[in-house]
C-alpha cells in the first residue's frame, strides 16, 4: 500500500472520529420509580388547546410513591397552582435537559422548607418560585418528591416531562424508557373524514365534510375538485385499557406521500396550533378528535409535513384514487387503512361570501361595529374567515350583544376586544365584565372598565356582551366536628366570574390553605400547626374577579 492510500485511510478515519465527536451523546435517564413502569397517558395526546406535554406514569392506584430524580441535577423551579400540575418540581440537568414532575403530593424536605418559608412570608398558597443554580442539588436516584393526585388530576399518577433547557421544547420522555415498557399493539382508527375545500371541491355532491366509519371504507366515495382528509385514531399498549395519542400518521394517495405528522416535540408557542391541526368544530361540538391531514396556511407546527399543496388532493380525473393511511407508534407497531375516492365530475358551487368582514390569515384585522372593536394582529388566525357577524341592539341593555362568527374559531393568542357600555345600572364599574355566550349559557372573559368601554382579551371568536357580577362567592364549611384535629375544609364557588383570591387566618395568624379547581375545595395544608385542646377563631375572606367579597368567621 502506497503513502497515498495510507493518507486516504487516515483522513477517512479522522473524519469519522470528528463526526462521532460532534454527535451529542444520547442522554441516559433512570426511571422515576423503582416498580415496573406503566402509562396512563403518552406524549402528544390531543387535549383542549394543547398537546399533552409529557407522559403519565401510573402509581399503582396510590399516592405517596417515592419519585426518584432521573439524573443528576439541581432544583430550578417549583410551581403550585389550584389546577394544572397542582404541585410540580423542575430539575435542570447538566446534559441540557430539564425534567418536570407534576401532581406531586409532597416535596423532598429541603425543597419543602424553602417553599413553605416563601408561602408564609408572602401569605400565599400559589407559588412560582425560581431557585438559584445548585441551591438544592439531587443525585440520580435520590427522592425528590412523593407522587400524588394534586391539581387538575383525576386519579393518582405522575406527570413527567423532559424539556430542552435552552428552548423549553417538550420532547417525548418515553423514548428513554422503551426498554422498560412493553408494547406490541398498533394504533387503531375509528373514522376517516373528507373535507371538500370551500368553493373548490365536493364529496358525494356536497361541500359539507363527509364522515366514513372504518367499517365502511371498502365502499368507494365519489368526489371532484380539491379535498383533504382526516382520521380519528388512538394508540394502545399491551396489558392496559388506556388509549393514547398516535406518534405518526402518514397519508399516501396512489403512491405519493401527501402528508405526515410526527409527534416528537412541541415548543411552547406551538401548543395552541393543535386547534389548526385538528377539526376544531368536531372537538367543540362532539368532543371528538379528528387529525386533519392538511396544513392550514397559518399553522406553523413543526411536527407536520405536507406536499406543496398542504395535503390538499386534487381529484380532476374520472378514475379511482387510492388513499392509504399508515399509523405508527413509537415502537414501530403499524396499522394501515385504505379507501378509494372515485373521481366523478360534479358541479362545484363557487364560494362568494356575502359578509361585511372577511378576515385574512396573513394580515392584521380590525373588526368594528357600533360600540365594539376587535383587534386581531397578524399571526392569530390559521386560515381566512368569512365572518358571519351580527349585532343585537337592545337599547335597554348594558351593551349590545356581538356575534363574532356563528361557529367557534380559535385564535392563536389573546386579542383585544372592546365593548362600549351604554348604561351603568350600578356606579361601581369594577362589577362589570365581558361575558361569552353559548346559547342560554354564559361565562366570563374578564375585562376592565376604561372610559365607557369594557376591555378584555379573548382567544376565540364567538358571541360577547357586557354583564354585571354583584354576587359574592359561596362558602360552605365541611365536616366541622373534625376541625379540632386540623381537618378543616370548605366548599367554595362563584356563580359569575370565578374565585380570584382568598385568605384564611386562625387566631389572627395566616394559615396555609390549599385550593383545588377540580373539586372547588379549600383545606388546611399543615394541620400539625394547629394547637390542640384550645378554642380557635377562624376568619375566611374570599374574593371573585369583580371584587365581590365573602367574609366568614367560625369558632371551634
XYZ file of C-alpha atoms in Angstrom:
556
model
C 0.000 0.000 0.000
C 1.485 3.344 -1.022
C 1.627 6.526 1.039
C -1.401 7.973 -0.768
C -3.592 5.073 0.369
C -2.376 5.462 3.952
C -3.220 9.148 3.831
C -6.717 8.460 2.462
C -7.403 5.900 5.184
C -6.050 8.276 7.841
C -8.202 11.139 6.518
C -11.326 8.970 6.436
C -10.662 7.743 9.949
C -10.125 11.282 11.189
C -13.390 12.446 9.550
C -15.368 9.612 11.153
C -13.791 10.326 14.537
C -14.641 14.043 14.229
C -18.207 13.208 13.229
C -18.551 10.881 16.209
C -17.234 13.620 18.485
C -19.691 16.179 17.074
C -22.746 13.970 17.546
C -24.183 14.566 21.023
C -24.357 11.567 23.311
C -27.809 10.129 23.892
C -28.794 11.104 27.449
C -29.389 8.356 29.967
C -32.281 8.809 32.364
C -33.160 6.304 35.055
C -36.863 5.573 35.737
C -38.629 7.843 38.236
C -39.947 4.772 40.091
C -38.429 1.518 41.299
C -41.522 -0.508 40.371
C -42.425 -1.565 36.776
C -43.471 1.378 34.602
C -46.931 1.647 33.035
C -48.528 4.595 31.224
C -51.971 6.125 31.595
C -51.103 8.881 29.104
C -48.411 9.363 26.456
C -46.649 12.337 24.918
C -48.576 14.499 22.466
C -52.073 13.278 23.279
C -54.653 15.709 21.961
C -56.004 17.997 24.683
C -58.058 21.179 24.739
C -55.832 23.950 23.314
C -52.622 21.975 23.874
C -50.717 18.764 23.399
C -50.071 16.561 26.408
C -46.526 17.638 27.136
C -45.242 14.558 28.911
C -46.104 11.023 29.963
C -48.373 9.967 32.802
C -46.909 7.122 34.835
C -49.366 5.008 36.805
C -48.636 4.786 40.526
C -50.416 1.500 41.294
C -53.594 3.359 42.230
C -51.971 5.048 45.214
C -50.450 8.371 46.231
C -47.241 8.729 48.170
C -44.910 6.725 45.920
C -41.269 7.921 46.109
C -40.241 9.774 42.929
C -36.557 9.381 42.089
C -34.539 12.032 40.268
C -33.899 10.643 36.777
C -30.379 12.165 36.525
C -28.026 14.428 38.458
C -29.270 17.993 38.575
C -30.488 20.921 40.636
C -33.930 22.292 41.514
C -34.649 25.216 39.207
C -38.332 25.866 39.811
C -41.306 24.887 41.983
C -44.868 25.560 40.833
C -48.020 25.327 42.978
C -51.403 26.156 41.409
C -55.076 25.285 42.073
C -55.290 23.452 38.717
C -52.823 22.298 36.096
C -49.864 20.451 37.615
C -51.059 21.206 41.149
C -47.617 20.876 42.689
C -44.624 20.469 40.380
C -40.847 20.417 40.718
C -38.357 21.199 37.917
C -34.862 19.652 37.871
C -32.258 21.093 35.496
C -29.607 18.597 34.388
C -26.086 19.316 33.098
C -26.828 17.380 29.869
C -29.005 20.204 28.526
C -32.372 18.845 29.640
C -34.847 19.752 32.376
C -37.219 17.196 33.887
C -40.596 18.191 35.353
C -42.653 16.176 37.846
C -46.304 17.196 38.259
C -49.278 16.419 40.536
C -46.893 15.557 43.389
C -48.146 15.193 46.965
C -45.053 16.390 48.828
C -41.618 17.750 48.001
C -38.373 16.458 49.486
C -37.730 18.118 52.887
C -35.022 20.502 51.616
C -37.363 21.783 48.887
C -40.466 21.855 51.097
C -38.641 24.026 53.656
C -37.827 26.745 51.092
C -41.342 26.640 49.601
C -43.105 26.849 52.975
C -40.942 29.740 54.097
C -41.941 31.600 50.912
C -45.649 30.785 51.379
C -45.746 32.066 54.950
C -43.611 35.113 54.223
C -45.860 36.118 51.298
C -49.076 34.682 52.801
C -49.932 32.728 49.668
C -50.644 29.152 48.674
C -49.887 29.585 44.955
C -46.185 29.653 44.154
C -43.983 30.089 41.090
C -40.595 30.033 42.743
C -37.305 30.130 40.830
C -34.220 28.667 42.518
C -30.585 29.653 42.110
C -28.466 27.107 40.205
C -27.200 24.436 42.623
C -29.120 25.954 45.538
C -30.550 22.456 46.031
C -28.853 19.539 44.245
C -30.021 15.978 43.713
C -28.104 12.938 42.543
C -29.627 10.436 40.138
C -31.890 8.116 42.104
C -32.430 10.388 45.099
C -36.027 11.005 46.187
C -37.256 14.457 45.139
C -40.972 14.143 45.931
C -43.882 11.796 46.603
C -46.420 11.090 43.871
C -49.926 12.436 44.273
C -53.193 13.489 42.685
C -52.887 17.262 43.046
C -54.124 19.939 40.653
C -56.199 19.046 37.619
C -55.631 15.318 38.052
C -58.397 12.748 38.274
C -56.500 9.759 39.593
C -53.141 9.073 41.266
C -50.271 9.321 38.762
C -47.061 11.149 37.965
C -46.997 13.556 35.045
C -43.384 13.730 33.896
C -41.890 15.929 31.197
C -38.460 16.252 29.634
C -37.608 19.610 28.057
C -34.654 21.165 26.276
C -33.420 23.603 28.894
C -32.434 26.344 26.429
C -35.675 26.410 24.376
C -38.225 24.853 26.781
C -39.187 22.462 23.963
C -41.103 19.449 25.240
C -39.906 16.092 23.933
C -41.197 12.550 24.348
C -39.870 11.005 27.606
C -40.944 7.534 26.500
C -38.036 7.360 24.038
C -35.729 6.926 27.039
C -37.787 4.100 28.552
C -38.831 1.893 25.632
C -36.907 -0.999 27.185
C -38.902 -0.598 30.399
C -42.404 -0.743 28.877
C -43.639 -3.453 26.520
C -45.766 -2.500 23.519
C -46.673 -4.732 20.588
C -50.113 -3.221 19.989
C -50.578 -0.960 16.922
C -52.753 2.176 16.742
C -56.364 1.805 15.639
C -58.619 4.209 13.723
C -62.389 4.555 14.021
C -63.225 7.206 11.424
C -61.973 8.899 8.272
C -63.235 12.376 7.367
C -63.118 14.038 3.940
C -63.086 17.829 3.668
C -64.153 19.460 0.374
C -62.363 22.799 0.090
C -64.784 25.736 0.072
C -65.854 26.550 -3.455
C -63.245 24.191 -4.879
C -64.422 20.646 -4.215
C -67.349 18.339 -3.458
C -67.718 14.900 -1.895
C -70.801 12.871 -2.746
C -72.239 16.012 -4.365
C -71.885 18.149 -1.245
C -69.457 20.751 0.042
C -70.002 19.543 3.612
C -67.407 17.346 5.266
C -68.070 13.654 4.836
C -67.558 11.093 7.625
C -66.658 7.486 6.834
C -66.621 4.941 9.685
C -63.770 2.461 9.330
C -66.249 -0.343 8.657
C -67.436 1.458 5.501
C -64.016 2.123 3.937
C -64.467 -0.707 1.446
C -67.114 1.291 -0.395
C -65.768 3.986 -2.784
C -66.831 7.586 -2.239
C -67.247 9.999 -5.138
C -65.561 13.393 -5.246
C -64.463 16.165 -7.587
C -62.083 19.069 -7.208
C -59.953 19.800 -4.157
C -60.415 17.759 -0.986
C -58.451 16.992 2.181
C -58.675 14.056 4.558
C -58.544 13.473 8.295
C -58.522 10.486 10.608
C -59.705 9.748 14.135
C -57.354 7.266 15.767
C -55.728 6.286 19.050
C -52.767 4.205 20.071
C -52.928 1.326 22.538
C -50.439 -0.603 24.664
C -50.093 -4.134 25.962
C -51.795 -5.056 29.254
C -53.693 -1.750 29.687
C -57.153 -0.448 28.808
C -55.949 3.117 28.182
C -55.934 4.884 24.835
C -53.066 7.123 23.756
C -52.073 9.640 21.103
C -50.720 8.371 17.767
C -46.998 9.027 17.252
C -47.044 9.149 13.439
C -49.732 9.470 10.755
C -48.803 9.273 7.074
C -51.230 9.704 4.166
C -50.450 8.398 0.694
C -52.553 8.993 -2.418
C -51.790 6.366 -5.026
C -48.027 6.036 -4.421
C -47.290 9.613 -3.337
C -46.943 10.790 0.256
C -49.025 13.937 0.718
C -48.952 14.382 4.496
C -47.030 13.248 7.571
C -47.311 14.035 11.268
C -44.650 13.007 13.784
C -45.458 13.928 17.367
C -41.975 14.112 18.859
C -41.532 17.685 20.122
C -43.577 20.800 20.909
C -42.395 24.342 21.564
C -44.457 26.474 23.981
C -45.680 28.758 21.184
C -46.874 25.774 19.148
C -49.309 24.346 21.681
C -52.445 26.198 20.590
C -51.745 25.212 16.984
C -53.372 21.915 17.884
C -56.577 23.814 17.026
C -55.330 24.261 13.460
C -54.303 20.626 13.004
C -57.412 19.018 14.466
C -61.018 19.535 13.399
C -61.872 22.220 15.966
C -65.591 22.090 15.216
C -65.718 18.323 15.848
C -63.995 18.764 19.185
C -66.162 21.675 20.363
C -69.472 20.141 19.306
C -68.834 16.410 19.780
C -65.698 16.161 21.939
C -64.224 14.146 19.068
C -60.581 14.408 17.953
C -60.041 14.187 14.190
C -56.482 14.823 12.974
C -56.631 16.626 9.641
C -54.045 15.612 7.057
C -53.810 19.217 5.943
C -51.536 22.083 6.950
C -53.554 25.291 7.108
C -51.655 28.350 5.824
C -51.257 29.886 9.286
C -50.259 26.651 11.013
C -46.527 26.560 11.857
C -46.451 23.245 13.697
C -43.053 21.689 13.019
C -44.398 18.177 13.595
C -46.456 18.425 10.375
C -45.048 17.984 6.862
C -47.062 18.130 3.667
C -46.597 18.468 -0.079
C -46.659 21.845 -1.804
C -50.472 21.831 -1.667
C -50.514 21.479 2.109
C -52.020 17.988 1.921
C -54.932 19.026 -0.313
C -55.622 16.445 -3.053
C -56.952 17.457 -6.480
C -59.487 14.999 -7.918
C -59.609 16.008 -11.580
C -59.699 12.681 -13.422
C -62.570 10.241 -13.676
C -60.730 7.334 -12.114
C -60.130 5.718 -8.738
C -57.730 7.491 -6.374
C -56.254 5.108 -3.812
C -55.832 6.650 -0.357
C -53.754 4.880 2.291
C -53.213 5.848 5.925
C -50.285 4.345 7.833
C -50.376 4.828 11.618
C -47.238 4.063 13.644
C -46.395 4.217 17.340
C -43.025 4.909 18.956
C -42.247 1.176 18.968
C -42.782 0.797 15.227
C -46.134 -1.005 15.504
C -48.165 -0.151 12.386
C -51.715 -0.270 11.108
C -52.851 0.565 7.580
C -56.232 1.807 6.343
C -57.145 2.009 2.660
C -60.081 3.614 0.922
C -60.978 4.701 -2.607
C -62.063 8.129 -3.783
C -63.706 7.796 -7.180
C -63.271 10.793 -9.435
C -66.696 11.698 -10.740
C -67.335 15.009 -12.444
C -69.794 17.027 -10.340
C -70.812 20.682 -10.279
C -68.984 22.816 -7.714
C -70.751 25.895 -6.453
C -68.396 28.859 -6.347
C -67.740 30.470 -2.978
C -68.619 34.157 -2.813
C -69.243 35.007 0.854
C -71.629 37.897 1.350
C -70.145 39.155 4.580
C -69.188 42.531 5.970
C -65.915 41.330 7.481
C -63.550 38.984 5.676
C -60.521 38.150 7.831
C -57.229 37.273 6.136
C -54.939 34.874 7.984
C -51.735 36.612 6.800
C -52.715 40.168 7.773
C -53.756 42.131 10.801
C -57.531 42.554 11.032
C -59.682 45.116 12.826
C -63.410 44.454 13.229
C -65.551 47.457 14.099
C -69.270 47.654 14.785
C -71.239 50.330 16.655
C -69.879 50.170 20.194
C -67.369 47.387 19.529
C -63.822 46.902 18.273
C -61.793 43.701 17.985
C -58.111 43.823 17.011
C -56.653 40.591 15.595
C -52.918 41.014 14.923
C -51.188 39.098 12.176
C -50.395 35.518 13.171
C -53.555 34.995 15.217
C -55.593 33.195 12.509
C -54.769 29.862 10.887
C -56.906 30.425 7.768
C -59.166 33.061 6.225
C -62.510 33.582 7.948
C -65.650 34.941 6.308
C -67.056 36.407 9.489
C -70.747 35.771 9.984
C -71.325 38.684 12.343
C -74.469 40.083 13.900
C -75.259 42.861 16.371
C -78.224 42.554 18.725
C -79.169 46.144 19.564
C -81.156 46.064 22.777
C -81.084 49.743 23.745
C -82.144 48.920 27.306
C -79.240 46.506 27.848
C -75.878 47.366 29.405
C -74.301 46.889 25.989
C -75.147 45.482 22.601
C -74.534 41.787 22.009
C -71.982 40.947 19.315
C -71.888 37.719 17.378
C -68.340 37.451 16.080
C -68.946 34.416 13.860
C -71.551 31.670 14.134
C -69.030 28.917 14.882
C -66.100 28.790 17.302
C -62.873 29.935 15.648
C -59.685 29.612 17.728
C -57.215 32.468 17.908
C -53.560 31.660 18.412
C -53.183 34.081 21.334
C -55.157 36.715 23.173
C -56.715 39.503 21.080
C -58.108 42.761 22.434
C -61.889 43.167 22.424
C -63.531 46.437 23.441
C -67.280 46.793 24.014
C -68.977 50.080 24.810
C -71.085 50.280 27.970
C -74.369 52.016 27.112
C -75.859 52.081 30.628
C -74.401 51.958 34.132
C -77.098 50.376 36.312
C -74.626 50.455 39.198
C -71.919 53.033 39.771
C -69.142 50.615 40.785
C -67.518 49.845 37.431
C -65.381 47.051 38.942
C -68.532 44.887 38.863
C -68.706 44.824 35.050
C -67.165 42.087 32.922
C -67.181 40.821 29.337
C -69.371 37.736 29.041
C -69.019 34.964 26.456
C -72.371 33.438 25.463
C -73.231 29.951 24.192
C -76.970 29.888 23.620
C -78.549 30.431 27.049
C -75.242 29.840 28.846
C -72.579 32.416 29.595
C -69.093 32.573 31.043
C -66.632 35.267 31.962
C -63.965 36.600 29.606
C -62.841 39.038 32.313
C -62.030 42.584 31.386
C -61.686 46.036 32.901
C -63.704 49.231 32.556
C -61.948 52.192 30.907
C -63.695 55.444 29.943
C -67.011 53.910 28.957
C -65.548 50.739 27.447
C -65.002 47.217 28.695
C -61.639 45.914 27.527
C -60.918 42.178 27.553
C -58.617 39.617 25.978
C -60.282 36.804 24.050
C -58.827 33.651 22.475
C -61.764 32.523 20.384
C -64.337 34.128 18.135
C -67.875 33.817 19.431
C -70.687 35.885 20.944
C -69.784 38.527 23.533
C -71.573 41.176 25.593
C -71.172 43.003 28.913
C -72.611 41.690 32.179
C -72.562 42.616 35.882
C -71.400 40.492 38.803
C -72.519 41.664 42.242
C -72.906 38.201 43.774
C -70.203 37.254 46.306
C -68.624 33.778 46.341
C -70.306 30.875 48.113
C -68.673 29.270 51.155
C -69.854 26.060 52.831
C -67.943 24.642 55.829
C -67.438 20.882 55.732
C -67.018 18.237 58.487
C -66.893 20.777 61.356
C -66.662 18.084 64.066
C -63.228 17.165 62.639
C -61.875 20.703 62.661
C -60.333 20.210 66.109
C -57.951 17.676 64.523
C -56.875 20.149 61.841
C -59.007 18.551 59.125
C -60.584 21.880 58.153
C -62.328 22.049 54.781
C -64.661 24.360 52.859
C -66.606 24.008 49.649
C -66.287 27.253 47.665
C -67.604 28.581 44.381
C -68.637 31.640 42.406
C -71.561 31.846 40.007
C -70.294 34.527 37.626
C -66.609 35.395 37.269
C -64.828 32.817 39.440
C -62.673 32.937 42.557
C -59.649 35.202 42.348
C -58.176 35.175 45.836
C -58.685 34.007 49.408
C -57.080 34.407 52.814
C -57.510 32.312 55.952
C -56.420 33.326 59.429
C -56.602 31.254 62.617
C -56.297 33.194 65.851
C -55.161 36.219 63.842
C -52.276 34.417 62.138
C -52.003 33.415 58.474
C -52.968 29.771 57.940
C -51.857 27.897 54.821
C -54.877 26.529 52.973
C -54.772 24.800 49.607
C -57.432 25.218 46.928
C -58.389 22.767 44.190
C -60.036 23.785 40.922
C -61.236 20.220 40.244
C -63.429 19.904 43.346
C -63.705 23.553 44.498
C -62.384 22.810 47.986
C -60.256 24.725 50.468
C -58.382 22.650 53.026
C -55.780 23.209 55.725
C -52.351 22.196 54.449
C -50.476 21.816 57.742
C -52.881 20.634 60.437
C -49.930 19.856 62.715
C -49.521 23.615 63.287
C -52.928 23.796 64.972
C -52.754 23.808 68.777
C -54.933 21.041 70.134
C -57.336 21.306 73.048
C -57.826 25.081 72.962
C -60.544 27.252 71.346
C -59.780 28.837 67.979
C -61.197 31.616 65.829
C -61.034 31.167 62.042
C -61.503 34.069 59.633
C -62.001 33.453 55.903
C -62.071 36.138 53.201
C -62.716 35.020 49.630
C -62.948 37.334 46.595
C -64.127 36.912 42.992
C -62.767 38.623 39.869
C -65.211 41.524 40.202
C -64.118 42.250 43.768
C -67.192 40.759 45.463
C -66.145 39.527 48.861
C -67.405 36.937 51.329
C -66.226 37.131 54.950
C -66.937 34.355 57.386
C -65.898 33.732 60.995
C -66.028 30.427 62.842
C -65.054 29.267 66.311
C -64.132 25.710 67.118
